[in-house]
Amino acid sequence: MMDQINLGLVGGGTVGGGVWQALQRNGDLMAARLGLRLNVVRMAVRDPKRSRGFTVPASVLTGDWSEVVHDPKVQVVVELMGGVTTAREVVRAALKLGKPVVTANKALLSAHGPELFALAAKHGTNLYYEAAVAGGIPIIKALRESFAGNRITRIAGIVNGTCNYILTRMKLEGAEFSEVLADAQRLGYAEAEPSLDVDGHDAAHKIGILASLAHGFWVRPETIHTEGIRHISKLDIQFAGQLGYTIKLLGIIQPIASPASAAAKKTKKGATDGQASGIQVSVYPALVPNTHVLASVNHAFNAVAVRGDTVGDTLFYGRGAGQDPTASSVLGDLADAALDLRAGNHHRVPPFVTHNGQGKVASMDTIASRFYVRLDVSDRPGVFARIATVLARAKIGISSIIQPEGHTGETVPVILMLDAASNLAVRKALTAIGRLPVVKSNPVMLRVENLD
Ligand code: NAP
Ligand code: HSE
């Protein structure tokens, strides 16, 4: 008789339901591939009486997660309930029993990752989290295993399906932010609390996990510079398009050269990774050139571009949110968990290893980039000169300045494209520009990322 691994699911919503249905569909195929069968013996949900669009035997369903975790038949616990409070209790309880846990919960890992990974190690078991980052894309496995022989020199990614879906529809259809957010919720992309998506926190949770894996020190969420997409207007999407760019919510992880190593590079004395003054770990909407592949990643698709010193450039693309893609990553983790259990090796690949005790996140103020700025100004002579004077004093170059045709009234938009400058310098200059009497509303500032 074929070996069987018994699973206990905590959560039977979008992702949990996807896992249940995918196992019904592809359970035989997985059994043939793995040589063992994955069998859901318990599933906890908040309301066992609720109709779910799929049938789970009453003997399997419960409203009490601890029945699932403590059921002696359950060998692997799958946490798909979301949130950070009860979910933490669920995961802690399972790990303490030495049961491997599979989770899709990036908020939980971001808030309590070090504690949970330490608990898994202490109890000789493992925590698998492929579905926590970029939905169906196997980026965790790639970073943790396939790129083990690389120093990661840059990760740039679109890792929030909801924001990408909203920005895509705003660009392609000229739709309003609020109209498309409702659709993202209906399609199962958005978090239960959609501000996690649109304010950039979900992307920051994921980018923090990737940064921790890539650079070997735990990146605390509060150190990640995070901006969302609420303030992105149709007007900025339209102007960016006219300039040859697409606005995307980008996560960026890259070592920032220290001033000493940058100077050494300029004088060709050579600079090394070891001289980085910190790692940029940030999430913000940015203008991406239309010629760059990330500009063409649309709707709920995600893409993560990873550059390693040995491999060079790689690109991972796929559906970043939704029932089936996320279930696919959970099933991949379940295959690993089951095979690890059968081999009696609970941590063939440790979930997360601190390999760089010295790492730190660089302050956003010190990071330089190019900038797009939109100002709402009085339509009268001398305005450009006043703005240019402030920028000149701050030693910030202007690469182009446009007053688009067709805008009339007391105020008109002016678009500035700025040369590379530090975030601190640009922030200070825009504060001064915002105080000019000819500038009628707060300047809109977006970074331009060429991703060369
Ligand atoms: P969801 O649709 O809201 O499902 C949550 C499930 O958890 C529901 O079945 C709910 O029960 C159950 N639940 C909630 N509280 C519970 C409790 N105290 N005890 C037992 N069960 C409880 O959420 P989801 O979209 O599937 O997301 C689940 C996790 O996957 C989250 O961590 C999320 O961040 C992550 N994730 C989601 C996606 C996506 O595209 N949706 C993608 C990647 C990762 P009821 O059904 O009775 O309400
Ligand atoms: N709410 C998340 C997103 C789900 O939109 O990307 C996938 O993690």
Short mmCIF file of C-alpha atoms and ligand atoms in Angstrom, two decimals:
data_model
loop_
_atom_site.label_atom_id
_atom_site.label_comp_id
_atom_site.label_asym_id
_atom_site.label_seq_id
_atom_site.Cartn_x
_atom_site.Cartn_y
_atom_site.Cartn_z
CA MET A 1 0.00 0.00 0.00
CA MET A 2 1.23 3.51 -0.85
CA ASP A 3 2.52 5.68 2.00
CA GLN A 4 0.23 8.47 3.05
CA ILE A 5 0.94 11.82 4.70
CA ASN A 6 -2.00 13.27 6.64
CA LEU A 7 -2.58 16.99 6.42
CA GLY A 8 -4.49 19.34 8.69
CA LEU A 9 -5.64 22.58 7.04
CA VAL A 10 -6.36 25.65 9.15
CA GLY A 11 -8.31 27.86 6.74
CA GLY A 12 -10.61 26.89 3.90
CA GLY A 13 -11.12 30.24 2.17
CA THR A 14 -9.58 31.42 -1.10
CA VAL A 15 -6.27 29.61 -0.64
CA GLY A 16 -7.40 26.78 1.63
CA GLY A 17 -10.29 26.05 -0.75
CA GLY A 18 -7.82 26.13 -3.63
CA VAL A 19 -5.57 23.59 -1.92
CA TRP A 20 -8.50 21.30 -1.14
CA GLN A 21 -9.79 21.40 -4.72
CA ALA A 22 -6.35 21.07 -6.31
CA LEU A 23 -5.71 17.96 -4.22
CA GLN A 24 -9.04 16.51 -5.40
CA ARG A 25 -7.99 17.25 -8.98
CA ASN A 26 -4.30 16.37 -8.93
CA GLY A 27 -3.94 14.15 -5.85
CA ASP A 28 -3.40 10.99 -7.93
CA LEU A 29 -0.80 12.72 -10.09
CA MET A 30 1.06 13.94 -7.00
CA ALA A 31 0.85 10.49 -5.43
CA ALA A 32 2.35 8.95 -8.56
CA ARG A 33 5.13 11.54 -8.63
CA LEU A 34 5.97 11.51 -4.93
CA GLY A 35 5.29 7.86 -4.19
CA LEU A 36 3.03 8.97 -1.34
CA ARG A 37 -0.45 10.35 -1.05
CA LEU A 38 -1.37 13.68 0.50
CA ASN A 39 -4.57 13.27 2.42
CA VAL A 40 -6.47 16.09 4.15
CA VAL A 41 -7.84 14.53 7.34
CA ARG A 42 -8.95 17.75 9.12
CA MET A 43 -9.85 21.29 8.07
CA ALA A 44 -10.59 24.15 10.48
CA VAL A 45 -12.66 27.14 9.37
CA ARG A 46 -14.30 29.98 11.29
CA ASP A 47 -17.81 28.87 10.32
CA PRO A 48 -18.14 25.17 9.42
CA LYS A 49 -21.80 25.71 8.39
CA ARG A 50 -20.97 28.26 5.68
CA SER A 51 -21.50 27.09 2.08
CA ARG A 52 -18.12 27.04 0.30
CA GLY A 53 -18.61 26.02 -3.32
CA PHE A 54 -16.84 22.72 -2.63
CA THR A 55 -17.76 19.82 -0.41
CA VAL A 56 -15.75 18.79 2.63
CA PRO A 57 -17.04 15.82 4.66
CA ALA A 58 -18.51 16.92 8.01
CA SER A 59 -16.10 14.56 9.79
CA VAL A 60 -13.17 16.58 8.37
CA LEU A 61 -14.50 20.08 9.15
CA THR A 62 -14.25 21.78 12.52
CA GLY A 63 -14.52 25.29 13.89
CA ASP A 64 -11.66 24.69 16.34
CA TRP A 65 -8.12 24.98 14.97
CA SER A 66 -6.56 23.28 17.99
CA GLU A 67 -8.47 20.06 17.16
CA VAL A 68 -6.61 20.07 13.84
CA VAL A 69 -3.17 20.82 15.25
CA HIS A 70 -3.46 18.35 18.14
CA ASP A 71 -5.09 15.53 16.14
CA PRO A 72 -2.49 12.72 16.37
CA LYS A 73 -3.34 11.71 12.78
CA VAL A 74 -2.27 15.14 11.43
CA GLN A 75 1.40 15.04 10.41
CA VAL A 76 1.67 18.38 8.56
CA VAL A 77 -0.21 21.55 9.53
CA VAL A 78 -1.13 23.98 6.75
CA GLU A 79 -1.84 27.49 8.05
CA LEU A 80 -4.05 29.36 5.57
CA MET A 81 -6.18 31.48 7.85
CA GLY A 82 -4.19 34.75 7.66
CA GLY A 83 -3.65 37.37 10.36
CA VAL A 84 -0.86 37.44 12.89
CA THR A 85 -2.44 36.65 16.26
CA THR A 86 -4.30 33.34 16.13
CA ALA A 87 -2.17 32.25 13.17
CA ARG A 88 0.93 32.68 15.35
CA GLU A 89 -0.66 30.47 18.03
CA VAL A 90 -1.51 27.85 15.41
CA VAL A 91 2.00 27.77 13.96
CA ARG A 92 3.69 27.81 17.38
CA ALA A 93 1.51 24.97 18.64
CA ALA A 94 2.25 22.82 15.59
CA LEU A 95 6.01 23.46 15.64
CA LYS A 96 6.17 22.69 19.37
CA LEU A 97 4.64 19.31 18.57
CA GLY A 98 7.43 18.80 16.01
CA LYS A 99 4.91 19.00 13.14
CA PRO A 100 6.11 20.70 9.95
CA VAL A 101 4.07 23.75 8.99
CA VAL A 102 3.27 25.09 5.53
CA THR A 103 2.07 28.69 5.45
CA ALA A 104 1.16 31.38 2.89
CA ASN A 105 1.13 34.03 5.59
CA LYS A 106 3.71 36.74 4.79
CA ALA A 107 2.31 39.12 7.43
CA LEU A 108 2.95 36.46 10.08
CA LEU A 109 6.50 35.77 8.87
CA SER A 110 7.26 39.46 8.64
CA ALA A 111 6.10 40.05 12.22
CA HIS A 112 7.34 36.84 13.86
CA GLY A 113 9.69 35.11 11.40
CA PRO A 114 12.80 34.86 13.63
CA GLU A 115 10.78 33.44 16.54
CA LEU A 116 9.05 30.86 14.33
CA PHE A 117 12.18 29.77 12.45
CA ALA A 118 13.99 29.36 15.80
CA LEU A 119 11.08 27.33 17.16
CA ALA A 120 11.12 25.07 14.09
CA ALA A 121 14.86 24.48 14.53
CA LYS A 122 14.48 23.85 18.27
CA HIS A 123 11.84 21.19 17.66
CA GLY A 124 13.67 19.61 14.73
CA THR A 125 11.01 20.46 12.21
CA ASN A 126 10.52 22.89 9.34
CA LEU A 127 8.45 25.86 8.23
CA TYR A 128 7.70 26.09 4.51
CA TYR A 129 6.53 29.40 3.01
CA GLU A 130 6.76 29.39 -0.79
CA ALA A 131 3.20 30.71 -1.15
CA ALA A 132 3.96 33.70 1.07
CA VAL A 133 5.82 35.55 -1.69
CA ALA A 134 4.63 36.16 -5.26
CA GLY A 135 1.78 33.62 -5.32
CA GLY A 136 2.53 30.84 -7.79
CA ILE A 137 6.14 31.86 -8.55
CA PRO A 138 8.70 29.55 -6.89
CA ILE A 139 10.95 32.41 -5.81
CA ILE A 140 11.69 31.20 -2.27
CA LYS A 141 13.04 27.89 -3.52
CA ALA A 142 15.09 29.70 -6.16
CA LEU A 143 16.71 32.04 -3.63
CA ARG A 144 17.12 29.48 -0.89
CA GLU A 145 18.38 26.58 -2.99
CA SER A 146 19.05 27.36 -6.65
CA PHE A 147 21.01 30.59 -5.99
CA ALA A 148 22.92 29.31 -2.96
CA GLY A 149 26.14 29.92 -4.90
CA ASN A 150 25.42 33.57 -5.67
CA ARG A 151 25.83 36.93 -4.01
CA ILE A 152 22.56 38.61 -4.83
CA THR A 153 23.34 42.04 -6.26
CA ARG A 154 19.78 43.15 -6.98
CA ILE A 155 16.19 42.03 -6.67
CA ALA A 156 13.52 44.19 -8.27
CA GLY A 157 10.01 42.92 -8.25
CA ILE A 158 6.33 43.46 -8.66
CA VAL A 159 5.08 41.38 -5.74
CA ASN A 160 1.58 42.63 -5.01
CA GLY A 161 -1.06 41.34 -7.40
CA THR A 162 -3.78 43.68 -6.15
CA CYS A 163 -1.73 46.84 -6.74
CA ASN A 164 -0.54 45.62 -10.10
CA TYR A 165 -4.10 44.78 -11.11
CA ILE A 166 -5.29 48.26 -10.05
CA LEU A 167 -2.42 50.12 -11.77
CA THR A 168 -2.89 48.06 -14.95
CA ARG A 169 -6.59 48.83 -15.20
CA MET A 170 -6.02 52.49 -14.40
CA LYS A 171 -3.52 52.62 -17.28
CA LEU A 172 -5.36 50.51 -19.86
CA GLU A 173 -8.91 51.71 -19.18
CA GLY A 174 -8.41 55.05 -17.46
CA ALA A 175 -10.35 53.51 -14.56
CA GLU A 176 -10.48 55.07 -11.10
CA PHE A 177 -8.59 53.49 -8.19
CA SER A 178 -11.72 52.80 -6.09
CA GLU A 179 -13.63 51.07 -8.94
CA VAL A 180 -10.89 48.52 -9.58
CA LEU A 181 -10.07 47.82 -5.92
CA ALA A 182 -13.57 46.31 -5.56
CA ASP A 183 -12.88 44.00 -8.53
CA ALA A 184 -9.54 42.90 -7.02
CA GLN A 185 -11.40 41.97 -3.83
CA ARG A 186 -14.08 40.07 -5.76
CA LEU A 187 -11.40 38.11 -7.65
CA GLY A 188 -9.77 36.98 -4.37
CA TYR A 189 -6.50 38.90 -4.86
CA ALA A 190 -6.83 41.40 -2.01
CA GLU A 191 -6.06 40.74 1.64
CA ALA A 192 -8.97 40.63 4.11
CA GLU A 193 -7.79 44.14 5.06
CA PRO A 194 -7.10 45.70 1.61
CA SER A 195 -5.08 48.59 3.06
CA LEU A 196 -2.35 45.95 3.52
CA ASP A 197 -2.23 45.82 -0.29
CA VAL A 198 -2.82 49.38 -1.41
CA ASP A 199 -0.60 51.00 1.23
CA GLY A 200 2.33 48.78 0.26
CA HIS A 201 2.54 46.74 3.49
CA ASP A 202 1.87 43.36 1.87
CA ALA A 203 4.61 44.04 -0.68
CA ALA A 204 6.90 45.13 2.18
CA HIS A 205 6.21 41.86 4.03
CA LYS A 206 7.23 39.93 0.92
CA ILE A 207 10.22 42.11 0.06
CA GLY A 208 11.44 41.82 3.66
CA ILE A 209 11.30 38.01 3.40
CA LEU A 210 13.22 38.04 0.09
CA ALA A 211 15.79 40.52 1.46
CA SER A 212 16.31 38.39 4.57
CA LEU A 213 16.86 35.28 2.47
CA ALA A 214 19.14 37.01 -0.02
CA HIS A 215 21.27 38.91 2.48
CA GLY A 216 21.23 36.64 5.50
CA PHE A 217 20.04 38.94 8.26
CA TRP A 218 16.48 39.40 9.41
CA VAL A 219 15.00 42.55 7.89
CA ARG A 220 12.55 44.06 10.35
CA PRO A 221 9.39 45.44 8.65
CA GLU A 222 9.74 48.86 10.30
CA THR A 223 13.11 49.35 8.56
CA ILE A 224 11.58 48.95 5.09
CA HIS A 225 10.76 52.24 3.36
CA THR A 226 7.15 51.61 2.26
CA GLU A 227 4.83 53.66 0.07
CA GLY A 228 1.57 52.52 -1.47
CA ILE A 229 -0.46 53.50 -4.53
CA ARG A 230 -3.40 55.44 -3.09
CA HIS A 231 -1.93 58.76 -4.25
CA ILE A 232 -1.32 57.63 -7.84
CA SER A 233 -3.65 59.54 -10.12
CA LYS A 234 -4.81 58.88 -13.67
CA LEU A 235 -2.98 62.10 -14.57
CA ASP A 236 0.41 60.75 -13.43
CA ILE A 237 -0.19 57.44 -15.20
CA GLN A 238 -1.01 59.40 -18.36
CA PHE A 239 2.02 61.75 -18.14
CA ALA A 240 4.35 58.86 -17.33
CA GLY A 241 3.00 57.11 -20.45
CA GLN A 242 3.69 60.16 -22.60
CA LEU A 243 7.28 60.14 -21.32
CA GLY A 244 7.69 56.42 -22.18
CA TYR A 245 7.19 54.97 -18.69
CA THR A 246 4.71 52.79 -16.80
CA ILE A 247 4.03 53.22 -13.08
CA LYS A 248 4.52 50.01 -11.09
CA LEU A 249 4.65 49.29 -7.37
CA LEU A 250 8.23 48.05 -7.11
CA GLY A 251 10.08 46.27 -4.37
CA ILE A 252 13.81 46.90 -4.57
CA ILE A 253 16.58 45.13 -2.70
CA GLN A 254 20.18 46.05 -3.47
CA PRO A 255 23.44 46.74 -1.69
CA ILE A 256 24.21 50.47 -1.59
CA ALA A 257 27.87 51.33 -2.07
CA SER A 258 29.41 53.27 0.83
CA PRO A 259 30.82 56.69 -0.15
CA ALA A 260 34.35 55.24 0.24
CA SER A 261 33.68 52.31 -2.05
CA ALA A 262 31.87 54.53 -4.58
CA ALA A 263 34.92 56.84 -4.64
CA ALA A 264 37.25 53.86 -5.05
CA LYS A 265 35.15 52.69 -7.99
CA LYS A 266 35.37 56.15 -9.60
CA THR A 267 39.17 56.16 -9.31
CA LYS A 268 39.15 52.53 -10.58
CA LYS A 269 40.77 51.31 -7.36
CA GLY A 270 38.03 48.73 -7.16
CA ALA A 271 35.12 48.36 -4.81
CA THR A 272 33.70 45.21 -3.34
CA ASP A 273 30.37 44.07 -1.97
CA GLY A 274 31.87 44.04 1.50
CA GLN A 275 32.03 47.83 1.41
CA ALA A 276 28.30 48.30 0.98
CA SER A 277 26.98 50.81 3.50
CA GLY A 278 23.76 48.85 3.77
CA ILE A 279 21.06 47.17 1.74
CA GLN A 280 18.27 49.14 0.13
CA VAL A 281 15.03 47.39 1.03
CA SER A 282 12.10 49.45 -0.16
CA VAL A 283 8.65 49.43 -1.70
CA TYR A 284 7.31 52.38 -3.68
CA PRO A 285 5.52 53.19 -6.92
CA ALA A 286 8.08 54.03 -9.59
CA LEU A 287 8.28 54.91 -13.26
CA VAL A 288 9.70 51.94 -15.16
CA PRO A 289 10.79 52.46 -18.79
CA ASN A 290 8.35 50.82 -21.21
CA THR A 291 11.34 49.05 -22.76
CA HIS A 292 11.96 47.16 -19.50
CA VAL A 293 10.25 43.79 -19.14
CA LEU A 294 8.71 44.73 -15.75
CA ALA A 295 6.68 47.45 -17.48
CA SER A 296 4.77 44.72 -19.36
CA VAL A 297 3.80 42.71 -16.28
CA ASN A 298 0.07 43.33 -16.12
CA HIS A 299 -3.01 42.59 -14.03
CA ALA A 300 -2.46 40.21 -11.07
CA PHE A 301 0.78 38.89 -12.52
CA ASN A 302 3.96 39.32 -10.48
CA ALA A 303 7.55 39.30 -11.66
CA VAL A 304 10.78 39.19 -9.72
CA ALA A 305 14.06 40.07 -11.45
CA VAL A 306 17.00 38.59 -9.55
CA ARG A 307 20.58 39.47 -10.38
CA GLY A 308 23.33 37.27 -8.93
CA ASP A 309 27.08 37.72 -9.29
CA THR A 310 27.42 34.22 -10.75
CA VAL A 311 24.15 33.66 -12.59
CA GLY A 312 23.68 37.20 -13.96
CA ASP A 313 20.13 38.33 -14.69
CA THR A 314 17.12 36.08 -14.17
CA LEU A 315 13.40 36.75 -14.29
CA PHE A 316 10.56 34.94 -12.53
CA TYR A 317 7.06 35.63 -13.83
CA GLY A 318 3.64 34.28 -12.98
CA ARG A 319 0.35 34.84 -11.26
CA GLY A 320 1.04 36.54 -7.95
CA ALA A 321 -2.33 36.18 -6.28
CA GLY A 322 -5.55 34.21 -6.47
CA GLN A 323 -6.78 30.78 -5.57
CA ASP A 324 -5.06 28.36 -7.94
CA PRO A 325 -1.61 29.98 -8.29
CA THR A 326 -1.26 30.26 -4.52
CA ALA A 327 -2.52 26.71 -4.06
CA SER A 328 0.16 25.58 -6.52
CA SER A 329 2.91 26.95 -4.26
CA VAL A 330 1.32 25.39 -1.19
CA LEU A 331 1.23 22.02 -2.98
CA GLY A 332 4.91 22.39 -3.87
CA ASP A 333 5.72 22.96 -0.19
CA LEU A 334 3.52 20.02 0.78
CA ALA A 335 5.49 17.80 -1.59
CA ASP A 336 8.74 18.93 0.10
CA ALA A 337 7.30 18.54 3.58
CA ALA A 338 6.01 15.05 2.80
CA LEU A 339 9.27 13.89 1.23
CA ASP A 340 11.30 15.38 4.11
CA LEU A 341 9.07 13.57 6.60
CA ARG A 342 9.40 10.29 4.77
CA ALA A 343 13.19 10.68 4.60
CA GLY A 344 13.17 11.32 8.36
CA ASN A 345 15.00 14.57 7.65
CA HIS A 346 12.91 17.44 8.89
CA HIS A 347 15.18 20.19 7.68
CA ARG A 348 17.03 19.15 4.54
CA VAL A 349 17.12 22.81 3.59
CA PRO A 350 16.77 25.10 6.61
CA PRO A 351 13.93 27.60 6.16
CA PHE A 352 16.10 30.62 6.83
CA VAL A 353 19.77 30.91 7.77
CA THR A 354 21.42 34.03 9.15
CA HIS A 355 24.68 34.11 7.22
CA ASN A 356 25.53 37.79 7.58
CA GLY A 357 25.49 39.09 11.13
CA GLN A 358 26.68 42.52 9.92
CA GLY A 359 23.83 43.33 7.53
CA LYS A 360 21.77 46.46 7.90
CA VAL A 361 19.10 48.26 5.92
CA ALA A 362 20.32 51.51 4.32
CA SER A 363 18.48 54.71 5.14
CA MET A 364 16.29 55.84 2.24
CA ASP A 365 17.66 59.37 2.64
CA THR A 366 21.08 58.22 1.41
CA ILE A 367 19.76 56.41 -1.67
CA ALA A 368 19.93 58.20 -5.01
CA SER A 369 17.62 57.84 -7.96
CA ARG A 370 16.06 59.89 -10.74
CA PHE A 371 12.72 61.54 -10.05
CA TYR A 372 9.46 62.48 -11.77
CA VAL A 373 7.83 65.53 -10.19
CA ARG A 374 4.41 67.01 -10.99
CA LEU A 375 3.61 70.50 -9.84
CA ASP A 376 0.37 72.42 -9.99
CA VAL A 377 1.46 76.00 -10.71
CA SER A 378 0.02 79.44 -11.52
CA ASP A 379 -0.05 79.98 -15.27
CA ARG A 380 2.16 83.07 -15.47
CA PRO A 381 5.67 84.04 -16.57
CA GLY A 382 8.68 83.44 -14.29
CA VAL A 383 7.33 80.27 -12.64
CA PHE A 384 9.90 77.91 -14.19
CA ALA A 385 12.74 80.24 -13.15
CA ARG A 386 11.69 80.17 -9.49
CA ILE A 387 11.45 76.39 -9.43
CA ALA A 388 14.75 75.99 -11.27
CA THR A 389 16.47 78.29 -8.76
CA VAL A 390 15.48 76.09 -5.81
CA LEU A 391 16.73 72.98 -7.61
CA ALA A 392 19.97 74.67 -8.65
CA ARG A 393 20.66 75.68 -5.04
CA ALA A 394 20.17 72.05 -4.04
CA LYS A 395 22.52 70.99 -6.87
CA ILE A 396 19.79 68.88 -8.46
CA GLY A 397 19.88 68.77 -12.25
CA ILE A 398 16.74 68.89 -14.42
CA SER A 399 16.78 66.50 -17.36
CA SER A 400 13.49 67.77 -18.81
CA ILE A 401 10.68 70.15 -17.98
CA ILE A 402 7.30 69.97 -19.69
CA GLN A 403 4.14 72.01 -19.46
CA PRO A 404 1.74 69.72 -21.31
CA GLU A 405 -0.54 71.38 -23.89
CA GLY A 406 -4.30 71.41 -23.43
CA HIS A 407 -4.46 72.37 -19.74
CA THR A 408 -6.02 75.77 -19.12
CA GLY A 409 -7.26 77.53 -16.03
CA GLU A 410 -5.73 79.32 -13.09
CA THR A 411 -3.27 76.50 -12.49
CA VAL A 412 -1.53 74.18 -14.94
CA PRO A 413 0.54 71.03 -14.44
CA VAL A 414 4.31 71.12 -14.90
CA ILE A 415 6.29 67.90 -15.15
CA LEU A 416 9.96 67.82 -14.17
CA MET A 417 12.28 64.89 -14.75
CA LEU A 418 15.22 65.23 -12.37
CA ASP A 419 18.73 63.84 -12.65
CA ALA A 420 19.89 61.34 -10.03
CA ALA A 421 19.95 62.86 -6.56
CA SER A 422 19.61 61.58 -3.01
CA ASN A 423 16.12 61.15 -1.59
CA LEU A 424 17.01 63.56 1.20
CA ALA A 425 18.09 66.31 -1.20
CA VAL A 426 14.98 65.92 -3.34
CA ARG A 427 12.65 65.81 -0.34
CA LYS A 428 14.13 69.06 1.02
CA ALA A 429 14.01 70.77 -2.37
CA LEU A 430 10.38 69.78 -2.92
CA THR A 431 9.42 71.08 0.50
CA ALA A 432 10.94 74.44 -0.50
CA ILE A 433 9.23 74.33 -3.91
CA GLY A 434 5.90 73.48 -2.29
CA ARG A 435 6.19 76.70 -0.26
CA LEU A 436 6.60 78.93 -3.33
CA PRO A 437 3.49 81.10 -3.75
CA VAL A 438 3.26 80.08 -7.43
CA VAL A 439 2.96 76.37 -6.49
CA LYS A 440 -0.66 75.63 -5.65
CA SER A 441 -0.64 72.11 -4.21
CA ASN A 442 1.80 69.62 -2.70
CA PRO A 443 4.31 68.43 -5.31
CA VAL A 444 3.77 64.86 -6.52
CA MET A 445 7.07 62.94 -6.50
CA LEU A 446 7.73 59.51 -7.96
CA ARG A 447 11.07 57.79 -8.41
CA VAL A 448 12.26 56.73 -11.84
CA GLU A 449 13.90 53.30 -11.88
CA ASN A 450 15.71 52.45 -15.10
CA LEU A 451 16.79 49.06 -13.68
CA ASP A 452 19.89 48.96 -15.92
P1 NAP B 1 -9.66 33.98 3.28
O1 NAP B 1 -10.27 33.71 1.98
O2 NAP B 1 -10.19 35.08 4.13
O3 NAP B 1 -9.67 32.61 4.11
C1 NAP B 1 -9.37 32.55 5.48
C2 NAP B 1 -9.85 31.21 6.02
O4 NAP B 1 -9.47 31.09 7.37
C3 NAP B 1 -11.36 31.05 5.96
O5 NAP B 1 -11.69 29.74 5.58
C4 NAP B 1 -11.80 31.28 7.41
O6 NAP B 1 -12.96 30.57 7.77
C5 NAP B 1 -10.60 30.71 8.13
N1 NAP B 1 -10.46 31.24 9.48
C6 NAP B 1 -10.37 32.54 9.85
N2 NAP B 1 -10.25 32.64 11.19
C7 NAP B 1 -10.26 31.37 11.66
C8 NAP B 1 -10.16 30.80 12.96
N3 NAP B 1 -10.02 31.56 14.06
N4 NAP B 1 -10.19 29.47 13.09
C9 NAP B 1 -10.30 28.68 11.99
N5 NAP B 1 -10.39 29.16 10.73
C10 NAP B 1 -10.37 30.48 10.58
O7 NAP B 1 -8.09 34.29 3.12
P2 NAP B 1 -7.13 33.80 1.92
O8 NAP B 1 -7.18 34.79 0.81
O9 NAP B 1 -7.38 32.35 1.64
O10 NAP B 1 -5.71 34.01 2.60
C11 NAP B 1 -5.20 33.07 3.51
C12 NAP B 1 -3.70 33.34 3.71
O11 NAP B 1 -3.03 33.19 2.47
C13 NAP B 1 -3.38 34.75 4.20
O12 NAP B 1 -2.26 34.70 5.05
C14 NAP B 1 -3.00 35.49 2.91
O13 NAP B 1 -2.11 36.57 3.13
C15 NAP B 1 -2.30 34.39 2.17
N6 NAP B 1 -2.25 34.54 0.72
C16 NAP B 1 -3.38 34.82 0.02
C17 NAP B 1 -3.33 34.92 -1.34
C18 NAP B 1 -4.53 35.24 -2.19
O14 NAP B 1 -4.37 35.50 -3.38
N7 NAP B 1 -5.72 35.24 -1.61
C19 NAP B 1 -2.11 34.72 -2.01
C20 NAP B 1 -0.96 34.43 -1.26
C21 NAP B 1 -1.06 34.33 0.10
P3 NAP B 1 -14.40 30.88 7.06
O15 NAP B 1 -14.26 30.36 5.65
O16 NAP B 1 -15.38 30.12 7.84
O17 NAP B 1 -14.56 32.37 7.13
N1 HSE B 2 -3.07 40.28 -1.53
C1 HSE B 2 -1.92 39.67 -2.10
C2 HSE B 2 -1.64 40.32 -3.45
C3 HSE B 2 -2.16 38.20 -2.27
O1 HSE B 2 -2.51 41.03 -3.96
O2 HSE B 2 -0.55 40.13 -3.98
C4 HSE B 2 -0.94 37.45 -2.72
O3 HSE B 2 0.04 37.46 -1.75
#
